[in-house]
């Protein structure tokens, strides 16, 4: 009986895929990429809120009654009074800068997600259901 149970154990272990060092490195890379993508998604949300704030500020300047009255513009934690046209210029520059940041972040996320799909495909092909590589966008 012990011989047949040893054979059964050998057959069972042969049918399960073996995790190699390279596989573990791919799994670790997937985790790092997933964390980076999550960080970038959070930065994108923050920057989009900033863009909404810039848009609201520009709208407020346009709705102001007088072009000659100074506008209070926030620089860091201080408000500075300046002409409306100067404030609009600064808002436009800030909007362009943040928009460029968002576009760069979105491109990086797309690149990361593509790498993650490749890793997932390779790992699931070899290891099947013995691993679970779920990222935040899968849920």
PDB file of C-alpha atoms in Angstrom:
ATOM      1  CA  UNK A   1       0.000   0.000   0.000  1.00  0.00           C
ATOM      2  CA  UNK A   2       2.769   2.406   0.741  1.00  0.00           C
ATOM      3  CA  UNK A   3       4.154   1.941  -2.775  1.00  0.00           C
ATOM      4  CA  UNK A   4       0.849   2.836  -4.430  1.00  0.00           C
ATOM      5  CA  UNK A   5       0.379   5.884  -2.186  1.00  0.00           C
ATOM      6  CA  UNK A   6       3.913   7.048  -3.090  1.00  0.00           C
ATOM      7  CA  UNK A   7       3.067   6.691  -6.777  1.00  0.00           C
ATOM      8  CA  UNK A   8      -0.173   8.618  -6.292  1.00  0.00           C
ATOM      9  CA  UNK A   9       1.736  11.417  -4.536  1.00  0.00           C
ATOM     10  CA  UNK A  10       4.332  11.476  -7.308  1.00  0.00           C
ATOM     11  CA  UNK A  11       1.626  11.671  -9.987  1.00  0.00           C
ATOM     12  CA  UNK A  12      -0.176  14.465  -8.108  1.00  0.00           C
ATOM     13  CA  UNK A  13       2.991  16.514  -7.710  1.00  0.00           C
ATOM     14  CA  UNK A  14       3.894  16.005 -11.385  1.00  0.00           C
ATOM     15  CA  UNK A  15       0.504  17.305 -12.520  1.00  0.00           C
ATOM     16  CA  UNK A  16       0.816  20.564 -10.558  1.00  0.00           C
ATOM     17  CA  UNK A  17       2.917  23.246 -12.237  1.00  0.00           C
ATOM     18  CA  UNK A  18       6.235  24.021 -10.597  1.00  0.00           C
ATOM     19  CA  UNK A  19       6.884  27.603  -9.576  1.00  0.00           C
ATOM     20  CA  UNK A  20      10.328  28.662 -10.739  1.00  0.00           C
ATOM     21  CA  UNK A  21      12.439  31.585  -9.641  1.00  0.00           C
ATOM     22  CA  UNK A  22      11.595  33.352 -12.920  1.00  0.00           C
ATOM     23  CA  UNK A  23       7.887  32.837 -12.261  1.00  0.00           C
ATOM     24  CA  UNK A  24       8.238  34.336  -8.791  1.00  0.00           C
ATOM     25  CA  UNK A  25      10.096  37.307 -10.276  1.00  0.00           C
ATOM     26  CA  UNK A  26       7.244  37.821 -12.754  1.00  0.00           C
ATOM     27  CA  UNK A  27       4.697  37.657  -9.927  1.00  0.00           C
ATOM     28  CA  UNK A  28       6.707  40.199  -7.933  1.00  0.00           C
ATOM     29  CA  UNK A  29       6.986  42.480 -10.973  1.00  0.00           C
ATOM     30  CA  UNK A  30       3.220  42.230 -11.476  1.00  0.00           C
ATOM     31  CA  UNK A  31       2.707  43.357  -7.872  1.00  0.00           C
ATOM     32  CA  UNK A  32       5.082  46.306  -8.230  1.00  0.00           C
ATOM     33  CA  UNK A  33       3.444  47.371 -11.491  1.00  0.00           C
ATOM     34  CA  UNK A  34      -0.006  47.085  -9.923  1.00  0.00           C
ATOM     35  CA  UNK A  35       1.063  49.287  -6.993  1.00  0.00           C
ATOM     36  CA  UNK A  36       2.555  51.889  -9.347  1.00  0.00           C
ATOM     37  CA  UNK A  37      -0.600  51.925 -11.470  1.00  0.00           C
ATOM     38  CA  UNK A  38      -2.705  52.454  -8.332  1.00  0.00           C
ATOM     39  CA  UNK A  39      -0.442  55.340  -7.247  1.00  0.00           C
ATOM     40  CA  UNK A  40      -0.721  56.943 -10.675  1.00  0.00           C
ATOM     41  CA  UNK A  41      -4.506  56.528 -10.699  1.00  0.00           C
ATOM     42  CA  UNK A  42      -4.638  58.394  -7.386  1.00  0.00           C
ATOM     43  CA  UNK A  43      -2.384  61.180  -8.725  1.00  0.00           C
ATOM     44  CA  UNK A  44      -4.586  61.475 -11.806  1.00  0.00           C
ATOM     45  CA  UNK A  45      -7.677  61.892  -9.595  1.00  0.00           C
ATOM     46  CA  UNK A  46      -5.923  64.604  -7.564  1.00  0.00           C
ATOM     47  CA  UNK A  47      -4.766  66.438 -10.677  1.00  0.00           C
ATOM     48  CA  UNK A  48      -8.222  66.275 -12.248  1.00  0.00           C
ATOM     49  CA  UNK A  49      -9.647  67.895  -9.098  1.00  0.00           C
ATOM     50  CA  UNK A  50      -6.999  70.599  -9.448  1.00  0.00           C
ATOM     51  CA  UNK A  51      -8.053  71.142 -13.061  1.00  0.00           C
ATOM     52  CA  UNK A  52     -11.680  71.469 -11.957  1.00  0.00           C
ATOM     53  CA  UNK A  53     -10.575  74.091  -9.426  1.00  0.00           C
ATOM     54  CA  UNK A  54      -8.688  76.001 -12.110  1.00  0.00           C
ATOM     55  CA  UNK A  55     -11.764  75.902 -14.331  1.00  0.00           C
ATOM     56  CA  UNK A  56     -13.965  77.211 -11.511  1.00  0.00           C
ATOM     57  CA  UNK A  57     -11.480  79.999 -10.802  1.00  0.00           C
ATOM     58  CA  UNK A  58     -11.372  81.052 -14.457  1.00  0.00           C
ATOM     59  CA  UNK A  59     -15.159  81.091 -14.543  1.00  0.00           C
ATOM     60  CA  UNK A  60     -15.254  83.257 -11.411  1.00  0.00           C
ATOM     61  CA  UNK A  61     -12.845  85.733 -12.980  1.00  0.00           C
ATOM     62  CA  UNK A  62     -14.970  85.902 -16.141  1.00  0.00           C
ATOM     63  CA  UNK A  63     -18.115  86.501 -14.100  1.00  0.00           C
ATOM     64  CA  UNK A  64     -16.520  89.324 -12.122  1.00  0.00           C
ATOM     65  CA  UNK A  65     -18.179  92.666 -12.820  1.00  0.00           C
ATOM     66  CA  UNK A  66     -15.087  94.772 -13.243  1.00  0.00           C
ATOM     67  CA  UNK A  67     -11.911  94.023 -15.176  1.00  0.00           C
ATOM     68  CA  UNK A  68     -10.108  96.706 -13.225  1.00  0.00           C
ATOM     69  CA  UNK A  69     -10.790  95.339  -9.760  1.00  0.00           C
ATOM     70  CA  UNK A  70      -7.928  93.208  -8.442  1.00  0.00           C
ATOM     71  CA  UNK A  71      -8.410  89.479  -8.166  1.00  0.00           C
ATOM     72  CA  UNK A  72      -7.119  87.442  -5.244  1.00  0.00           C
ATOM     73  CA  UNK A  73      -4.992  84.590  -6.584  1.00  0.00           C
ATOM     74  CA  UNK A  74      -3.779  81.839  -4.309  1.00  0.00           C
ATOM     75  CA  UNK A  75      -0.054  81.115  -4.426  1.00  0.00           C
ATOM     76  CA  UNK A  76       0.694  78.279  -2.041  1.00  0.00           C
ATOM     77  CA  UNK A  77      -0.970  79.284   1.220  1.00  0.00           C
ATOM     78  CA  UNK A  78      -1.075  83.019   0.486  1.00  0.00           C
ATOM     79  CA  UNK A  79      -3.531  85.076  -1.522  1.00  0.00           C
ATOM     80  CA  UNK A  80      -2.039  87.778  -3.735  1.00  0.00           C
ATOM     81  CA  UNK A  81      -4.045  90.535  -5.387  1.00  0.00           C
ATOM     82  CA  UNK A  82      -3.398  91.018  -9.099  1.00  0.00           C
ATOM     83  CA  UNK A  83      -5.192  92.194 -12.236  1.00  0.00           C
ATOM     84  CA  UNK A  84      -7.725  89.753 -13.687  1.00  0.00           C
ATOM     85  CA  UNK A  85      -5.804  89.333 -16.955  1.00  0.00           C
ATOM     86  CA  UNK A  86      -2.618  88.379 -15.077  1.00  0.00           C
ATOM     87  CA  UNK A  87      -4.567  85.880 -12.947  1.00  0.00           C
ATOM     88  CA  UNK A  88      -6.105  84.391 -16.099  1.00  0.00           C
ATOM     89  CA  UNK A  89      -2.648  84.004 -17.642  1.00  0.00           C
ATOM     90  CA  UNK A  90      -1.377  82.242 -14.533  1.00  0.00           C
ATOM     91  CA  UNK A  91      -4.414  79.955 -14.455  1.00  0.00           C
ATOM     92  CA  UNK A  92      -3.931  79.095 -18.122  1.00  0.00           C
ATOM     93  CA  UNK A  93      -0.269  78.241 -17.538  1.00  0.00           C
ATOM     94  CA  UNK A  94      -1.130  76.136 -14.476  1.00  0.00           C
ATOM     95  CA  UNK A  95      -3.880  74.350 -16.415  1.00  0.00           C
ATOM     96  CA  UNK A  96      -1.510  73.516 -19.266  1.00  0.00           C
ATOM     97  CA  UNK A  97       1.119  72.215 -16.849  1.00  0.00           C
ATOM     98  CA  UNK A  98      -1.291  69.987 -14.917  1.00  0.00           C
ATOM     99  CA  UNK A  99      -2.938  68.766 -18.130  1.00  0.00           C
ATOM    100  CA  UNK A 100       0.478  67.708 -19.429  1.00  0.00           C
ATOM    101  CA  UNK A 101       1.129  65.893 -16.138  1.00  0.00           C
ATOM    102  CA  UNK A 102      -2.207  64.062 -16.361  1.00  0.00           C
ATOM    103  CA  UNK A 103      -1.539  63.034 -19.964  1.00  0.00           C
ATOM    104  CA  UNK A 104       1.916  61.727 -19.035  1.00  0.00           C
ATOM    105  CA  UNK A 105       0.477  59.824 -16.058  1.00  0.00           C
ATOM    106  CA  UNK A 106      -2.296  58.317 -18.183  1.00  0.00           C
ATOM    107  CA  UNK A 107       0.251  57.162 -20.778  1.00  0.00           C
ATOM    108  CA  UNK A 108       2.339  55.545 -18.042  1.00  0.00           C
ATOM    109  CA  UNK A 109      -0.724  53.778 -16.621  1.00  0.00           C
ATOM    110  CA  UNK A 110      -1.618  52.457 -20.079  1.00  0.00           C
ATOM    111  CA  UNK A 111       1.932  51.162 -20.549  1.00  0.00           C
ATOM    112  CA  UNK A 112       1.916  49.526 -17.112  1.00  0.00           C
ATOM    113  CA  UNK A 113      -1.474  47.898 -17.698  1.00  0.00           C
ATOM    114  CA  UNK A 114      -0.223  46.472 -21.024  1.00  0.00           C
ATOM    115  CA  UNK A 115       2.808  44.945 -19.275  1.00  0.00           C
ATOM    116  CA  UNK A 116       0.522  43.543 -16.581  1.00  0.00           C
ATOM    117  CA  UNK A 117      -1.681  41.868 -19.205  1.00  0.00           C
ATOM    118  CA  UNK A 118       1.402  40.222 -20.753  1.00  0.00           C
ATOM    119  CA  UNK A 119       2.621  39.001 -17.363  1.00  0.00           C
ATOM    120  CA  UNK A 120      -0.829  37.696 -16.446  1.00  0.00           C
ATOM    121  CA  UNK A 121      -1.166  35.846 -19.720  1.00  0.00           C
ATOM    122  CA  UNK A 122       2.251  34.177 -19.350  1.00  0.00           C
ATOM    123  CA  UNK A 123       1.768  33.280 -15.689  1.00  0.00           C
ATOM    124  CA  UNK A 124      -1.763  31.935 -16.070  1.00  0.00           C
ATOM    125  CA  UNK A 125      -0.668  29.911 -19.115  1.00  0.00           C
ATOM    126  CA  UNK A 126       1.981  28.191 -17.036  1.00  0.00           C
ATOM    127  CA  UNK A 127       0.471  28.143 -13.542  1.00  0.00           C
ATOM    128  CA  UNK A 128      -3.251  28.178 -14.261  1.00  0.00           C
ATOM    129  CA  UNK A 129      -5.542  28.539 -11.258  1.00  0.00           C
ATOM    130  CA  UNK A 130      -2.748  27.995  -8.739  1.00  0.00           C
ATOM    131  CA  UNK A 131      -2.188  31.782  -8.661  1.00  0.00           C
ATOM    132  CA  UNK A 132      -4.469  34.781  -8.417  1.00  0.00           C
ATOM    133  CA  UNK A 133      -3.281  37.929 -10.149  1.00  0.00           C
ATOM    134  CA  UNK A 134      -6.126  40.341  -9.683  1.00  0.00           C
ATOM    135  CA  UNK A 135      -5.449  44.047  -9.986  1.00  0.00           C
ATOM    136  CA  UNK A 136      -7.617  46.975  -8.927  1.00  0.00           C
ATOM    137  CA  UNK A 137      -9.022  47.399 -12.436  1.00  0.00           C
ATOM    138  CA  UNK A 138     -10.211  43.773 -12.561  1.00  0.00           C
ATOM    139  CA  UNK A 139     -12.699  44.159  -9.757  1.00  0.00           C
TER     140      UNK A 139
END
